PDB file of C-alpha atoms in Angstrom:
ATOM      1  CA  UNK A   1     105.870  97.343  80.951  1.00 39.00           C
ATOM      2  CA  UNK A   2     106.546  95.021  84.086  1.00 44.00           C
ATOM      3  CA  UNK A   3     109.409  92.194  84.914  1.00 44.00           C
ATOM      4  CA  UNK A   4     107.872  90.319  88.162  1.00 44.00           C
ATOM      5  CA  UNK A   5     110.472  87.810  89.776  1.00 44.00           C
ATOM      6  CA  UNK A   6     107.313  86.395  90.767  1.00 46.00           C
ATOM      7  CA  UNK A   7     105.471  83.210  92.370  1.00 37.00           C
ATOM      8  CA  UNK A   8     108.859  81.791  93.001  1.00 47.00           C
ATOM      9  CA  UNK A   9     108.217  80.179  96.497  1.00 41.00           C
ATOM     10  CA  UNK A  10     104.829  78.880  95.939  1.00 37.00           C
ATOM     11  CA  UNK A  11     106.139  75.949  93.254  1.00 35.00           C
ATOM     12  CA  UNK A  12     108.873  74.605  96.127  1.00 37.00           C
ATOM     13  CA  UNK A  13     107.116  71.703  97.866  1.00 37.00           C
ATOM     14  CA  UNK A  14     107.237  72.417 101.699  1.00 36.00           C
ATOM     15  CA  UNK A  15     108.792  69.081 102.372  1.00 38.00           C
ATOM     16  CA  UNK A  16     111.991  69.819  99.851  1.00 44.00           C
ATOM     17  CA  UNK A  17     112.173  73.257 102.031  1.00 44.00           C
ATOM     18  CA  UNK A  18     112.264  71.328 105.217  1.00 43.00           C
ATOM     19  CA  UNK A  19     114.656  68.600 103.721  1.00 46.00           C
ATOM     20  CA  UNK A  20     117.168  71.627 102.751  1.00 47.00           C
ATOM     21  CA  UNK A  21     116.831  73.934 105.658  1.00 47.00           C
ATOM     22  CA  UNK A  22     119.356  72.394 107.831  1.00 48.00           C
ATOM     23  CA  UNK A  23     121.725  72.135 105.767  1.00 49.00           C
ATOM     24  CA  UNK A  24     121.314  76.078 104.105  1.00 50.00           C
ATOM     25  CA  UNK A  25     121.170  77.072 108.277  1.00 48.00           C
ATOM     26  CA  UNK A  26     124.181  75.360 108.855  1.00 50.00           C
ATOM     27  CA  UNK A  27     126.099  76.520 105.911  1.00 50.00           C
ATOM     28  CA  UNK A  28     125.563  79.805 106.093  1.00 49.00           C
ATOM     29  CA  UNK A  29     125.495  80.217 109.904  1.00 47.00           C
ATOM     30  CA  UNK A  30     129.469  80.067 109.889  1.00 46.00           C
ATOM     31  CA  UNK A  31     129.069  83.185 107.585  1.00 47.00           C
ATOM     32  CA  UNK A  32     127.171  84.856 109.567  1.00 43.00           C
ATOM     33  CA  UNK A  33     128.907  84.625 112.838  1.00 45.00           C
ATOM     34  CA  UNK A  34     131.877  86.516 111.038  1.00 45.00           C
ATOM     35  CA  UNK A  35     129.826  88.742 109.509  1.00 73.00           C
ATOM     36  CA  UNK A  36     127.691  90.656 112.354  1.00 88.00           C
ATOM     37  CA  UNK A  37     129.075  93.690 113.728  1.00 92.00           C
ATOM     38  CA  UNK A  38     130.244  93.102 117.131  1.00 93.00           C
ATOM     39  CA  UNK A  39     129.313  96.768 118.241  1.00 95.00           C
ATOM     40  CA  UNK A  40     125.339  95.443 117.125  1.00 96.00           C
ATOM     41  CA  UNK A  41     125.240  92.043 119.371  1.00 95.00           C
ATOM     42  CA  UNK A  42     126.839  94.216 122.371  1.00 96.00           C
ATOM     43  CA  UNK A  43     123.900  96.054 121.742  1.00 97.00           C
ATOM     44  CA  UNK A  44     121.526  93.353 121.413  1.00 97.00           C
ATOM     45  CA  UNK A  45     122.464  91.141 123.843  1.00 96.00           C
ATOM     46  CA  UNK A  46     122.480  93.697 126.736  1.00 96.00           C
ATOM     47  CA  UNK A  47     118.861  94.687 125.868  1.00 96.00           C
ATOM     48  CA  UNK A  48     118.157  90.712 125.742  1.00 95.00           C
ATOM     49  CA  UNK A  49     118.992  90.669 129.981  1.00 95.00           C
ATOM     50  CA  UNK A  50     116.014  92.663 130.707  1.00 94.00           C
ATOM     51  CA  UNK A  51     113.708  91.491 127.611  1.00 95.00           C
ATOM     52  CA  UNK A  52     112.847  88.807 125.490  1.00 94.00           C
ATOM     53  CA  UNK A  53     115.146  88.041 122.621  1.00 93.00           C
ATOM     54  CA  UNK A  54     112.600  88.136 120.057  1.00 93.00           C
ATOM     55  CA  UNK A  55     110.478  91.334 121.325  1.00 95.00           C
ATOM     56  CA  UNK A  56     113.657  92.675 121.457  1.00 96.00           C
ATOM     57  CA  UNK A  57     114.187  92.095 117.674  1.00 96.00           C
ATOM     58  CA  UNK A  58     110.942  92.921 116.829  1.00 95.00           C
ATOM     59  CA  UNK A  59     111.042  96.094 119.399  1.00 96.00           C
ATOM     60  CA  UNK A  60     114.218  97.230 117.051  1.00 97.00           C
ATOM     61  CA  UNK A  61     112.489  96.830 113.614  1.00 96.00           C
ATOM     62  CA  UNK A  62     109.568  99.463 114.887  1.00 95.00           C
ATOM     63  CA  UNK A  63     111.661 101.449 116.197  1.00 95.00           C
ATOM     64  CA  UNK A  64     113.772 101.744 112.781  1.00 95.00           C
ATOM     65  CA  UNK A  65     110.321 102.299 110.814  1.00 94.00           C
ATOM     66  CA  UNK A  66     109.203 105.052 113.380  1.00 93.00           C
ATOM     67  CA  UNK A  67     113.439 106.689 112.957  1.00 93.00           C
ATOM     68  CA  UNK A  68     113.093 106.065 108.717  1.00 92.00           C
ATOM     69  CA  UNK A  69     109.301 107.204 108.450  1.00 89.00           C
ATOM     70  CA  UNK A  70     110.122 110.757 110.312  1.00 87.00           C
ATOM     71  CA  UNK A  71     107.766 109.534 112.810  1.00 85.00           C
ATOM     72  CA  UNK A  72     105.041 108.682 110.939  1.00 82.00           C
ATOM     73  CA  UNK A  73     104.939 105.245 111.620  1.00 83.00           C
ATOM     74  CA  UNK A  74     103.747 105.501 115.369  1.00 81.00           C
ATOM     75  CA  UNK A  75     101.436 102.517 116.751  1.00 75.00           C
ATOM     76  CA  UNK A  76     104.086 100.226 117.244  1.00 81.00           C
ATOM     77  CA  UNK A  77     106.523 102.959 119.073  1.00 83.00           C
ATOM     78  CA  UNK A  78     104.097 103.810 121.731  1.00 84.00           C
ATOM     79  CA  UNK A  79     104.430 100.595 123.327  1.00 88.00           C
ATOM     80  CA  UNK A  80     108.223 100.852 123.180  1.00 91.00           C
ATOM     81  CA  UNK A  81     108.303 104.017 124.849  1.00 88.00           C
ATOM     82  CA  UNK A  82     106.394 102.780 127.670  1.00 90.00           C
ATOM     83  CA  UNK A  83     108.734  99.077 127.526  1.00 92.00           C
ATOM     84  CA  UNK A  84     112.067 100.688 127.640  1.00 95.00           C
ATOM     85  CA  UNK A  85     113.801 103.272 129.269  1.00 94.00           C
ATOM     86  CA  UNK A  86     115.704 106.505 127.786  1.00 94.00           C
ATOM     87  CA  UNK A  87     119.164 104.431 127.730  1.00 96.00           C
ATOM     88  CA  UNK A  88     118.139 101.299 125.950  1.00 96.00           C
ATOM     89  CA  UNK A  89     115.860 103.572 123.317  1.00 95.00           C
ATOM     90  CA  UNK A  90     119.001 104.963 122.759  1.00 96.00           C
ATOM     91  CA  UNK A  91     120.867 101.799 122.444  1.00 97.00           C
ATOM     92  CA  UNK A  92     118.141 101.066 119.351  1.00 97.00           C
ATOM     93  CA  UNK A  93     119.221 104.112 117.726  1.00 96.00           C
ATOM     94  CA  UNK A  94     122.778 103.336 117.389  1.00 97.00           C
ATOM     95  CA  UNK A  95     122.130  99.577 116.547  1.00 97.00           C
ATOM     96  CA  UNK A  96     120.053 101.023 113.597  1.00 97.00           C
ATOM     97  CA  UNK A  97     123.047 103.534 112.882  1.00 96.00           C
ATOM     98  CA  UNK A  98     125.073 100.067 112.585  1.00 96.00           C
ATOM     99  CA  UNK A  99     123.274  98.178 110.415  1.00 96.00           C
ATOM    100  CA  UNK A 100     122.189 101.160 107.853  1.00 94.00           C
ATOM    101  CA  UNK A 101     126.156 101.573 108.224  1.00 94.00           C
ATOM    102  CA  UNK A 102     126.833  98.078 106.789  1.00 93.00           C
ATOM    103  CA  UNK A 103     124.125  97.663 104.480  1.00 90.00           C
ATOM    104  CA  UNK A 104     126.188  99.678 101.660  1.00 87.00           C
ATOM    105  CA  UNK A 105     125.481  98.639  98.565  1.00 88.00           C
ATOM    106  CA  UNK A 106     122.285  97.098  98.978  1.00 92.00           C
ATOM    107  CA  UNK A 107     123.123  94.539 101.849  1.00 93.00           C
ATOM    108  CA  UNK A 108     121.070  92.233 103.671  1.00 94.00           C
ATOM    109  CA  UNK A 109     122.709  92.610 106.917  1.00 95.00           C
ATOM    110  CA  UNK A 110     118.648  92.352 108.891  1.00 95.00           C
ATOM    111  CA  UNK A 111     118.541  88.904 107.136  1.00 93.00           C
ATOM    112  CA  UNK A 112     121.903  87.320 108.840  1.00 92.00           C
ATOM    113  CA  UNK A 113     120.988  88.747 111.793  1.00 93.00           C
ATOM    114  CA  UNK A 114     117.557  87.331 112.219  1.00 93.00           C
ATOM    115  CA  UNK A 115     118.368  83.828 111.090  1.00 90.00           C
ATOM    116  CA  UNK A 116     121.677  84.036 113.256  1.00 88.00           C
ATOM    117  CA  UNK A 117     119.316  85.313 116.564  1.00 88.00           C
ATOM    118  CA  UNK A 118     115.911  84.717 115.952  1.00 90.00           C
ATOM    119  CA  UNK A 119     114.907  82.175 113.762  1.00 83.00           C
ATOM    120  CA  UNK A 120     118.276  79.726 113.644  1.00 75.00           C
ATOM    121  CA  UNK A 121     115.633  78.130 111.121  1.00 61.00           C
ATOM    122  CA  UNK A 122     112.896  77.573 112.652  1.00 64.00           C
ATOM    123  CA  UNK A 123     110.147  76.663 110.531  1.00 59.00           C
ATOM    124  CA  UNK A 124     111.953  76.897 107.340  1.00 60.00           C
ATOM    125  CA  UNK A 125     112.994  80.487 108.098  1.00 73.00           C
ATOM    126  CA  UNK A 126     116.344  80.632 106.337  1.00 78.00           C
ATOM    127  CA  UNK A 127     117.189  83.076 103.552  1.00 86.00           C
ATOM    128  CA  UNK A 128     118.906  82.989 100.183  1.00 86.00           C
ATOM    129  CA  UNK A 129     122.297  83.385 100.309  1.00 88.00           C
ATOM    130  CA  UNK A 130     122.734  86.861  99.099  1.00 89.00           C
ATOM    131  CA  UNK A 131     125.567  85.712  96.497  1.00 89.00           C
ATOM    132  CA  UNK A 132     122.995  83.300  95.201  1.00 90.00           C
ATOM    133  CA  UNK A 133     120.296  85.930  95.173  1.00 90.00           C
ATOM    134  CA  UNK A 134     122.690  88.141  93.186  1.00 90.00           C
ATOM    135  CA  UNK A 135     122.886  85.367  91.339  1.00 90.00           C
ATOM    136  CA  UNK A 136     119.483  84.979  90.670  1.00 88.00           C
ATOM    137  CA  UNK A 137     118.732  88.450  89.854  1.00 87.00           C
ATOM    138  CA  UNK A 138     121.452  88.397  87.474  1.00 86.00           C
ATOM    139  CA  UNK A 139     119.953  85.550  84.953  1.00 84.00           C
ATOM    140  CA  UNK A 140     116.026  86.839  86.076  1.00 78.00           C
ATOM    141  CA  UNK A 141     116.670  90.218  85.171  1.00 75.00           C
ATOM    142  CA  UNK A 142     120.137  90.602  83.756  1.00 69.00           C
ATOM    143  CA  UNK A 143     119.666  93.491  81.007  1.00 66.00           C
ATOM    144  CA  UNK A 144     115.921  93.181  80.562  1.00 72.00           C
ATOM    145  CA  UNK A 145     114.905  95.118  83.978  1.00 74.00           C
ATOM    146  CA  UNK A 146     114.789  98.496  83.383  1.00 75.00           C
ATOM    147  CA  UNK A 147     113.531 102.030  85.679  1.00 74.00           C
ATOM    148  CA  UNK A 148     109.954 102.029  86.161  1.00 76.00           C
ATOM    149  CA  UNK A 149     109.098  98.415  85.855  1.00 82.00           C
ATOM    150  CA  UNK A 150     108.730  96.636  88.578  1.00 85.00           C
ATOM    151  CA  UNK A 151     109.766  92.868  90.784  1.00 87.00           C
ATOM    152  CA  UNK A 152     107.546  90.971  92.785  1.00 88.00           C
ATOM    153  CA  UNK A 153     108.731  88.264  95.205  1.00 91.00           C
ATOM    154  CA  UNK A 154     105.906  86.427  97.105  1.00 90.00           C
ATOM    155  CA  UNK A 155     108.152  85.337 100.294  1.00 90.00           C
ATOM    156  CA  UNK A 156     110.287  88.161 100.160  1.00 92.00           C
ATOM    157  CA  UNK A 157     111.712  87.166 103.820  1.00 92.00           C
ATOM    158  CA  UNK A 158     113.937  90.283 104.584  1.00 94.00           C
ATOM    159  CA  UNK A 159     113.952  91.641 100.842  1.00 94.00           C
ATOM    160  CA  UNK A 160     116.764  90.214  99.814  1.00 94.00           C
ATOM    161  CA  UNK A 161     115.754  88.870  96.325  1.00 93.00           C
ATOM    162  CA  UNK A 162     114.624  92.865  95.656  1.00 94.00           C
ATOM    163  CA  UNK A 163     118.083  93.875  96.858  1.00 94.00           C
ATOM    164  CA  UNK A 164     118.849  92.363  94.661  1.00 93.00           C
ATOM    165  CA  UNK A 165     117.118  93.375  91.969  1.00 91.00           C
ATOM    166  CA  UNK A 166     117.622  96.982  92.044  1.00 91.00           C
ATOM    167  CA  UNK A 167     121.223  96.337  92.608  1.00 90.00           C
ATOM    168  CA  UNK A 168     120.800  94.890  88.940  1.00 87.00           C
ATOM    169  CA  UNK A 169     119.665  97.621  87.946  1.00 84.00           C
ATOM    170  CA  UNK A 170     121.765 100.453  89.541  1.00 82.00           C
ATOM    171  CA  UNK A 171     124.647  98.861  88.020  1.00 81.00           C
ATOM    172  CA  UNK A 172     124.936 101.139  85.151  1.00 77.00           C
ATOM    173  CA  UNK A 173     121.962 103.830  86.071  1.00 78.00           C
ATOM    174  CA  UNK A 174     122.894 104.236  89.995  1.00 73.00           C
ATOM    175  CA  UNK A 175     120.059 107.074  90.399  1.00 77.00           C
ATOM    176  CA  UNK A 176     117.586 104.949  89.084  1.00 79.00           C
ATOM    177  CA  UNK A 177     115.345 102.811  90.744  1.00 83.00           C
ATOM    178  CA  UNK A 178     112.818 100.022  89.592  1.00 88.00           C
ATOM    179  CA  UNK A 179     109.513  99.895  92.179  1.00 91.00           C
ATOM    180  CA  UNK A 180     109.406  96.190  94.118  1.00 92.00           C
ATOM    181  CA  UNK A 181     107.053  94.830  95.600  1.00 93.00           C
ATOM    182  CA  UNK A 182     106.926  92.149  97.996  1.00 93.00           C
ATOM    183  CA  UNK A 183     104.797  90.203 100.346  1.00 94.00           C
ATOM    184  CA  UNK A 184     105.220  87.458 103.459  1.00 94.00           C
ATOM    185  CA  UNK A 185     102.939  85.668 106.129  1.00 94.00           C
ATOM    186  CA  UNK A 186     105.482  87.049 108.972  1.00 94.00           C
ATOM    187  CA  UNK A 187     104.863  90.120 109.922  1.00 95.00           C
ATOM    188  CA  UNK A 188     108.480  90.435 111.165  1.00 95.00           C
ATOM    189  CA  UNK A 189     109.558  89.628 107.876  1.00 95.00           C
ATOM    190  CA  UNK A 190     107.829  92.156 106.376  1.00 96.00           C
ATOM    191  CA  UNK A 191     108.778  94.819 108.906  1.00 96.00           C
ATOM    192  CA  UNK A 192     112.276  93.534 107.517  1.00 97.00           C
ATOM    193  CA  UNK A 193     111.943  93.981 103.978  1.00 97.00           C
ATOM    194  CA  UNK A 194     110.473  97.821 104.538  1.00 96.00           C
ATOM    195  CA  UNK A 195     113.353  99.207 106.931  1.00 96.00           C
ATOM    196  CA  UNK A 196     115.794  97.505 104.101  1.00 96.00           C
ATOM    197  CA  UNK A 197     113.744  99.435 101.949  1.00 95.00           C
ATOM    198  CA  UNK A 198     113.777 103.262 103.590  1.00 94.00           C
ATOM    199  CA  UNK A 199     117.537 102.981 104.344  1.00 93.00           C
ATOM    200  CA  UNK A 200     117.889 102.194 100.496  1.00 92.00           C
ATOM    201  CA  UNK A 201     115.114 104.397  99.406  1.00 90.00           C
ATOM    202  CA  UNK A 202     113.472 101.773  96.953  1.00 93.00           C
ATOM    203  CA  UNK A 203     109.612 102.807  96.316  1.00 94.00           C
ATOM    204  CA  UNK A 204     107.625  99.747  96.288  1.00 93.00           C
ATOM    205  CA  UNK A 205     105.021  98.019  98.650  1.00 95.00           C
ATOM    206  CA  UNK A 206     105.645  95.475 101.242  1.00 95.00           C
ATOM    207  CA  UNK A 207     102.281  93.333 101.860  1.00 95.00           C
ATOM    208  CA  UNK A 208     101.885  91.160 105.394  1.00 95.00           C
ATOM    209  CA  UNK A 209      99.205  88.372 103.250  1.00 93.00           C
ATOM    210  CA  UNK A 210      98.820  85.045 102.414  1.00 91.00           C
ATOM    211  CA  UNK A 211     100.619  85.043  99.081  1.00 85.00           C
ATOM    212  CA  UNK A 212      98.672  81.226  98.493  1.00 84.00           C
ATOM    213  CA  UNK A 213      95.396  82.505  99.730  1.00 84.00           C
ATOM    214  CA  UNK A 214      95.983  85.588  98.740  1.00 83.00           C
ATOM    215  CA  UNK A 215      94.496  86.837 102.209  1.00 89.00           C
ATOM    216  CA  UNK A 216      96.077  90.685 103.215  1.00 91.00           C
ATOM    217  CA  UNK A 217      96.340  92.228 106.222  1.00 94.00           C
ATOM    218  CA  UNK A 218      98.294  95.319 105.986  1.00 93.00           C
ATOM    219  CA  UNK A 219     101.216  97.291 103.473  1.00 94.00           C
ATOM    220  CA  UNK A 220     103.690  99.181 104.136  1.00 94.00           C
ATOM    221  CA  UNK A 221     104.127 101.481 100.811  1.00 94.00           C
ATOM    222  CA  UNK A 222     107.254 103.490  99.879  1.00 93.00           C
ATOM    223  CA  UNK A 223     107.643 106.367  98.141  1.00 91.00           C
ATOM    224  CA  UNK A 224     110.579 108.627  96.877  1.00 86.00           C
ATOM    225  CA  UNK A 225     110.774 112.548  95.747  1.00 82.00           C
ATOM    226  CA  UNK A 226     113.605 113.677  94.268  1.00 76.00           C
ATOM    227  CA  UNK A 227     115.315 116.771  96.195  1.00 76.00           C
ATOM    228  CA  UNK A 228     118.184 117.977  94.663  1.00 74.00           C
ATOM    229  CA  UNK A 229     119.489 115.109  93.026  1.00 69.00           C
ATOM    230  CA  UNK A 230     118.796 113.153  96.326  1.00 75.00           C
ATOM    231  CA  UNK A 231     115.746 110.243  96.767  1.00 75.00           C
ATOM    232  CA  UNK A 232     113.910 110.945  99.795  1.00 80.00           C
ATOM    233  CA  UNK A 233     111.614 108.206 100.778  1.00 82.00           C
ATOM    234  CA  UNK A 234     107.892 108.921 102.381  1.00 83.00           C
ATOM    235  CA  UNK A 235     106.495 106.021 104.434  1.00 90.00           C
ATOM    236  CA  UNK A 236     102.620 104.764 104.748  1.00 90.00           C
ATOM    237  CA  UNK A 237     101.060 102.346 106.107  1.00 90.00           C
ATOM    238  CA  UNK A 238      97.302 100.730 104.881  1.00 89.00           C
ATOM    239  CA  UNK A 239      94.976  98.169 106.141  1.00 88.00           C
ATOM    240  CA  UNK A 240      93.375  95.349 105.638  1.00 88.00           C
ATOM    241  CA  UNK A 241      92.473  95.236 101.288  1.00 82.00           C
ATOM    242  CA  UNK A 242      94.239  98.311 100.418  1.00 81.00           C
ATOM    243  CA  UNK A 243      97.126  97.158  98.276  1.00 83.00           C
ATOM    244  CA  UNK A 244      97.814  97.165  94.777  1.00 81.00           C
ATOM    245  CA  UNK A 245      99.666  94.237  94.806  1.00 78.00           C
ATOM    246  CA  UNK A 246      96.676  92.000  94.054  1.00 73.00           C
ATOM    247  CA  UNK A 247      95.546  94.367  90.965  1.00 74.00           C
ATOM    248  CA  UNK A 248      99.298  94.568  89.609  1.00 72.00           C
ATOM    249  CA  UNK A 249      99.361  90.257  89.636  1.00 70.00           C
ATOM    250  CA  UNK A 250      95.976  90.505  87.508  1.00 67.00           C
ATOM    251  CA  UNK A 251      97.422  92.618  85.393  1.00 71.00           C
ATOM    252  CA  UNK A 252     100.712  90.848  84.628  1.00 67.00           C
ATOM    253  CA  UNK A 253      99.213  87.331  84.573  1.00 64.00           C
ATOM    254  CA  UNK A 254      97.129  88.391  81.836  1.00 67.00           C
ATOM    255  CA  UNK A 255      99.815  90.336  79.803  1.00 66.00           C
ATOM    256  CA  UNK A 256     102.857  87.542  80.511  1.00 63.00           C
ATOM    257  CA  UNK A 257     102.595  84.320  77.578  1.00 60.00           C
ATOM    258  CA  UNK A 258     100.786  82.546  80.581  1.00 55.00           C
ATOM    259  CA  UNK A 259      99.014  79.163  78.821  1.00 51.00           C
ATOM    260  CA  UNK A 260      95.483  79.741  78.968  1.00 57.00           C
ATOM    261  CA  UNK A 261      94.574  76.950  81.568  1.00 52.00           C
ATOM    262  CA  UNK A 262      97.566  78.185  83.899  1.00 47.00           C
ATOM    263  CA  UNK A 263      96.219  81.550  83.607  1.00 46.00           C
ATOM    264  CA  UNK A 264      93.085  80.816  84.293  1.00 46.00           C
ATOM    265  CA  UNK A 265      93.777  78.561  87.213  1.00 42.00           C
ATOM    266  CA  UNK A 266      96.028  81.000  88.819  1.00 42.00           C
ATOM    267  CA  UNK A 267      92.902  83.767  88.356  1.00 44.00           C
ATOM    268  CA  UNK A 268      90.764  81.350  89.933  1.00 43.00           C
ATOM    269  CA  UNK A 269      92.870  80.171  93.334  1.00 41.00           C
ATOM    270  CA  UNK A 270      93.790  83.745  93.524  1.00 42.00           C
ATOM    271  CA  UNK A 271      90.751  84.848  93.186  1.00 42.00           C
ATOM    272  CA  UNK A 272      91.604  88.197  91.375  1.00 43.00           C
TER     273      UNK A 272
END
């Protein structure tokens, strides 16, 4: 049995995004200011006087998934190993250190910091305010959501709407997990939503894809074993068609009380 917090950013017209994305960028930009650790934009902002702001960001996130994978995840860190000396790879380590440090209890602290340095809202890029996405997980999912079903969110952003959702569902069962999966056109997103993943150990699948077209480019799937009482997460990454996600949505849209036309137009422009 499946719950999917699904489809949920595909039935907001683009122009009511860009109509509210000020303001939300605004609003919650105060927050954020208080909220990042000081010790992290040190960090950041003396790697940003020899490098780019935003391959510094992105340099970070790869260098988290290579740190959280055990090294498995390697393409990406080759080209920081080359970019950046032994001091400022080390200066990635303990900025990783700080954020897994503050993203107790299922914490989106990758979200305020990319929309606070990165994005500032740029194209719509603004996230749900994690009180609202508790929010929302709350009346989605409330007591329905149970271990071993599993969430979807289309524009998953940094993963907050899924950190969400398993904090639902740890409430009462805090060694259980429920398997998420999410997907997002930015590949910096996505690299987002799968380190917030590892340092939670949540088993799901992240997909970088077109979640209109339905066009996929690459997962990042999580796993967890159980070792004395303790999730460990494993880490792989697949190319171009190999996700589940697409067979999962066939699944559920045929199993949910979908009417018939809906269904079938949703099978058709998804092409599943």
């Amino acid at each position: 049995m499946s719950l999917w917090v699904s489809l949920r950013g595909m039935w907001i017209s683009f122009r009511s995004r860009r109509r509210l994305s000020r303001f939300y960028f605004i609003v919650s930009s105060f927050f954020m200011i208080i909220m990042i650790p000081k010790n992290f934009m040190i960090l950041f902002d003396k790697l940003s006087l020899s490098h780019d702001r935003v391959d510094v960001f992105r340099d970070f996130l790869d260098m988290s998934l290579f740190v959280l994978s055990g090294g498995v995840y390697r393409d990406d860190y080759e080209r920081i190993n080359k970019s950046y000396d032994v001091q400022e790879k080390d200066f990635f380590i303990q900025m990783l250190q700080i954020v897994a440090n503050h993203s107790e209890g299922f914490y989106d602290l990758l979200g305020d910091i990319f929309m606070d340095c990165i994005s500032r809202g740029h194209n719509g890029q603004f996230f749900t305010p994690i009180h609202v996405a508790d929010f929302m997980a709350e009346m989605i999912c409330g007591t329905k959501i149970r271990p071993g079903q599993s969430v979807y969110d289309p524009t998953c952003g940094s993963g907050r709407l899924l950190l969400s959702a398993v904090k639902c569902c740890t409430k009462d069962r805090p060694n259980e997990r429920i398997f998420c999966y999410g997907s997002d056109i930015d590949l910096t997103c996505v690299k987002m939503t799968a380190v917030n993943m590892l340092m939670n150990s949540i088993p799901g699948e992240i997909a970088w894809m077109n979640p209109l077209t339905m066009e996929h480019w690459r997962s990042y799937k999580i796993r967890l074993q159980r070792v004395f009482g303790i999730w460990i997460p494993s880490f792989k990454v697949c190319g171009s068609g190999e996700t589940n996600l697409l067979v999962r949505a066939k699944e559920v849209i045929k199993q949910q009380n979908v009417y018939p036309d809906v269904q079938q137009q949703l099978l058709l422009d998804f092409g599943i």
